Coordinates of C-alpha atoms in Angstrom, one line a residue:
M1 CA -37.1 -27.5 -138.5
K2 CA -36.3 -23.7 -138.6
A3 CA -36.9 -21.0 -136.0
K4 CA -37.0 -17.3 -136.6
I5 CA -37.1 -14.8 -133.7
V6 CA -37.8 -11.1 -134.4
S7 CA -37.3 -8.4 -131.8
I8 CA -36.5 -4.7 -131.7
E9 CA -33.5 -5.3 -129.4
N10 CA -31.8 -8.2 -131.4
G11 CA -33.3 -7.9 -134.9
L12 CA -33.8 -11.2 -136.8
Q13 CA -32.3 -14.3 -135.3
E14 CA -32.5 -17.5 -137.4
Y15 CA -31.8 -21.1 -136.2
E16 CA -31.5 -24.1 -138.6
D17 CA -31.7 -27.8 -137.7
V18 CA -33.8 -27.2 -134.6
E19 CA -34.8 -30.5 -132.9
M20 CA -37.6 -29.1 -130.7
I21 CA -39.0 -26.0 -129.2
R22 CA -40.4 -25.6 -125.7
V23 CA -43.0 -22.9 -125.2
K24 CA -44.0 -22.1 -121.6
S25 CA -46.6 -19.4 -121.1
K26 CA -49.1 -18.4 -118.4
H27 CA -51.9 -20.6 -119.8
H28 CA -50.2 -23.3 -121.8
N29 CA -47.1 -25.5 -122.1
L30 CA -46.1 -26.8 -125.6
L31 CA -43.3 -29.0 -126.9
I32 CA -43.1 -28.5 -130.7
M33 CA -41.3 -31.1 -132.8
Q34 CA -40.9 -31.7 -136.5
H35 CA -44.1 -32.2 -138.4
Y36 CA -46.1 -30.7 -135.4
M37 CA -49.6 -29.4 -136.3
P38 CA -49.9 -25.7 -137.2
V39 CA -50.3 -23.6 -134.1
L40 CA -50.4 -19.9 -133.2
G41 CA -50.7 -18.0 -129.9
E42 CA -49.8 -15.3 -127.5
L43 CA -46.8 -15.8 -125.2
D44 CA -46.1 -14.5 -121.7
G45 CA -43.3 -16.7 -120.5
Y46 CA -40.2 -18.3 -122.2
V47 CA -39.2 -20.2 -125.3
D48 CA -36.3 -22.8 -125.5
I49 CA -34.9 -23.5 -129.0
V50 CA -33.3 -26.9 -128.7
L51 CA -30.5 -27.7 -131.2
K52 CA -28.3 -30.7 -131.5
D53 CA -25.5 -29.6 -129.1
H54 CA -27.1 -26.8 -127.1
S55 CA -30.3 -24.9 -126.5
V56 CA -31.1 -21.2 -126.4
R57 CA -33.5 -19.8 -123.9
F58 CA -35.5 -16.6 -124.4
P59 CA -36.6 -15.9 -120.9
K60 CA -39.3 -13.4 -119.7
I61 CA -40.8 -12.5 -123.1
K62 CA -44.1 -11.3 -124.2
G63 CA -45.1 -11.7 -127.9
Y64 CA -46.8 -13.9 -130.5
Y65 CA -45.7 -17.2 -132.1
M66 CA -46.7 -19.2 -135.1
H67 CA -45.6 -22.7 -136.2
K68 CA -46.5 -24.1 -139.6
Q69 CA -44.7 -26.3 -142.2
D70 CA -41.8 -26.9 -139.8
E71 CA -41.0 -23.2 -139.3
F72 CA -41.4 -21.6 -135.9
Q73 CA -41.7 -17.8 -135.9
L74 CA -41.7 -15.6 -132.8
L75 CA -42.5 -11.9 -132.8
V76 CA -41.2 -10.5 -129.5
E77 CA -43.2 -7.5 -128.1
K78 CA -41.2 -7.2 -124.9
L79 CA -37.9 -8.8 -124.0
E80 CA -37.1 -8.5 -120.2
A81 CA -33.9 -10.6 -120.3
Q82 CA -31.4 -11.4 -123.1
P83 CA -31.3 -14.9 -124.6
V84 CA -29.1 -17.5 -122.8
S85 CA -27.2 -20.3 -124.6
M86 CA -26.8 -23.4 -122.4
P87 CA -25.8 -27.1 -122.9
R88 CA -28.6 -29.6 -123.6
D89 CA -30.4 -31.0 -120.5
D90 CA -29.7 -34.6 -121.5
E91 CA -25.9 -34.0 -121.9
E92 CA -25.5 -32.8 -118.3
D93 CA -26.2 -36.4 -117.0
E94 CA -23.4 -38.0 -119.0

Protein backbone atom coordinates (compact mmCIF):
# COMPACT_ATOMS: atom_id res chain seq x y z
CA MET A 1 0.00 0.00 0.00
CA LYS A 2 1.16 3.59 -0.63
CA ALA A 3 0.52 6.81 1.26
CA LYS A 4 0.86 10.37 -0.03
CA ILE A 5 0.64 13.35 2.32
CA VAL A 6 0.45 16.87 0.87
CA SER A 7 0.81 20.01 2.98
CA ILE A 8 2.00 23.58 2.50
CA GLU A 9 4.56 23.17 5.31
CA ASN A 10 6.18 19.90 4.17
CA GLY A 11 5.22 19.55 0.50
CA LEU A 12 4.63 16.03 -0.81
CA GLN A 13 5.67 13.12 1.41
CA GLU A 14 5.38 9.61 -0.01
CA TYR A 15 5.52 6.30 1.84
CA GLU A 16 5.83 2.86 0.19
CA ASP A 17 5.15 -0.58 1.70
CA VAL A 18 2.65 0.77 4.23
CA GLU A 19 1.14 -2.00 6.36
CA MET A 20 -1.80 -0.02 7.77
CA ILE A 21 -3.08 3.48 8.41
CA ARG A 22 -4.89 4.66 11.55
CA VAL A 23 -7.24 7.60 11.13
CA LYS A 24 -8.61 9.13 14.33
CA SER A 25 -10.98 12.04 13.93
CA LYS A 26 -13.69 13.74 15.99
CA HIS A 27 -16.47 11.57 14.59
CA HIS A 28 -14.78 8.36 13.46
CA ASN A 29 -11.90 5.97 14.00
CA LEU A 30 -10.60 3.91 11.03
CA LEU A 31 -7.96 1.25 10.54
CA ILE A 32 -7.18 1.03 6.81
CA MET A 33 -5.35 -2.05 5.58
CA GLN A 34 -4.46 -3.42 2.15
CA HIS A 35 -7.50 -4.01 -0.12
CA TYR A 36 -9.70 -1.87 2.16
CA MET A 37 -12.83 -0.49 0.52
CA PRO A 38 -12.66 2.99 -1.04
CA VAL A 39 -13.29 5.70 1.51
CA LEU A 40 -13.06 9.48 1.70
CA GLY A 41 -13.66 11.96 4.45
CA GLU A 42 -12.76 15.01 6.45
CA LEU A 43 -10.19 14.76 9.22
CA ASP A 44 -9.83 16.66 12.48
CA GLY A 45 -7.48 14.54 14.57
CA TYR A 46 -4.43 12.46 13.67
CA VAL A 47 -3.13 9.89 11.19
CA ASP A 48 -0.60 7.10 11.84
CA ILE A 49 1.24 5.63 8.84
CA VAL A 50 2.45 2.20 10.02
CA LEU A 51 5.44 0.78 8.16
CA LYS A 52 7.34 -2.47 8.73
CA ASP A 53 9.85 -1.12 11.28
CA HIS A 54 8.32 2.15 12.50
CA SER A 55 5.31 4.41 12.26
CA VAL A 56 4.89 8.10 11.49
CA ARG A 57 2.24 10.10 13.33
CA PHE A 58 0.77 13.28 11.89
CA PRO A 59 -0.76 14.82 15.05
CA LYS A 60 -3.29 17.61 15.28
CA ILE A 61 -4.21 17.96 11.63
CA LYS A 62 -7.23 19.18 9.76
CA GLY A 63 -7.70 18.10 6.19
CA TYR A 64 -9.25 15.61 3.79
CA TYR A 65 -8.33 12.02 3.01
CA MET A 66 -9.12 9.47 0.33
CA HIS A 67 -8.23 5.79 0.04
CA LYS A 68 -8.76 3.78 -3.13
CA GLN A 69 -6.88 1.04 -4.99
CA ASP A 70 -4.41 0.63 -2.10
CA GLU A 71 -3.35 4.28 -2.16
CA PHE A 72 -4.06 6.63 0.75
CA GLN A 73 -3.96 10.36 0.03
CA LEU A 74 -4.15 13.10 2.64
CA LEU A 75 -4.50 16.80 1.84
CA VAL A 76 -3.53 18.73 4.98
CA GLU A 77 -5.37 22.00 5.43
CA LYS A 78 -3.88 22.85 8.84
CA LEU A 79 -0.91 21.18 10.54
CA GLU A 80 -0.57 22.18 14.21
CA ALA A 81 2.40 19.89 15.00
CA GLN A 82 5.15 18.32 12.88
CA PRO A 83 5.09 14.58 12.05
CA VAL A 84 6.76 12.29 14.59
CA SER A 85 8.54 9.02 13.74
CA MET A 86 8.32 6.34 16.44
CA PRO A 87 8.95 2.60 16.86
CA ARG A 88 6.03 0.28 16.17
CA ASP A 89 3.75 -0.35 19.15
CA ASP A 90 4.13 -4.14 18.98
CA GLU A 91 7.97 -3.89 19.05
CA GLU A 92 7.99 -2.12 22.42
CA ASP A 93 6.75 -5.29 24.18
CA GLU A 94 9.66 -7.44 22.94
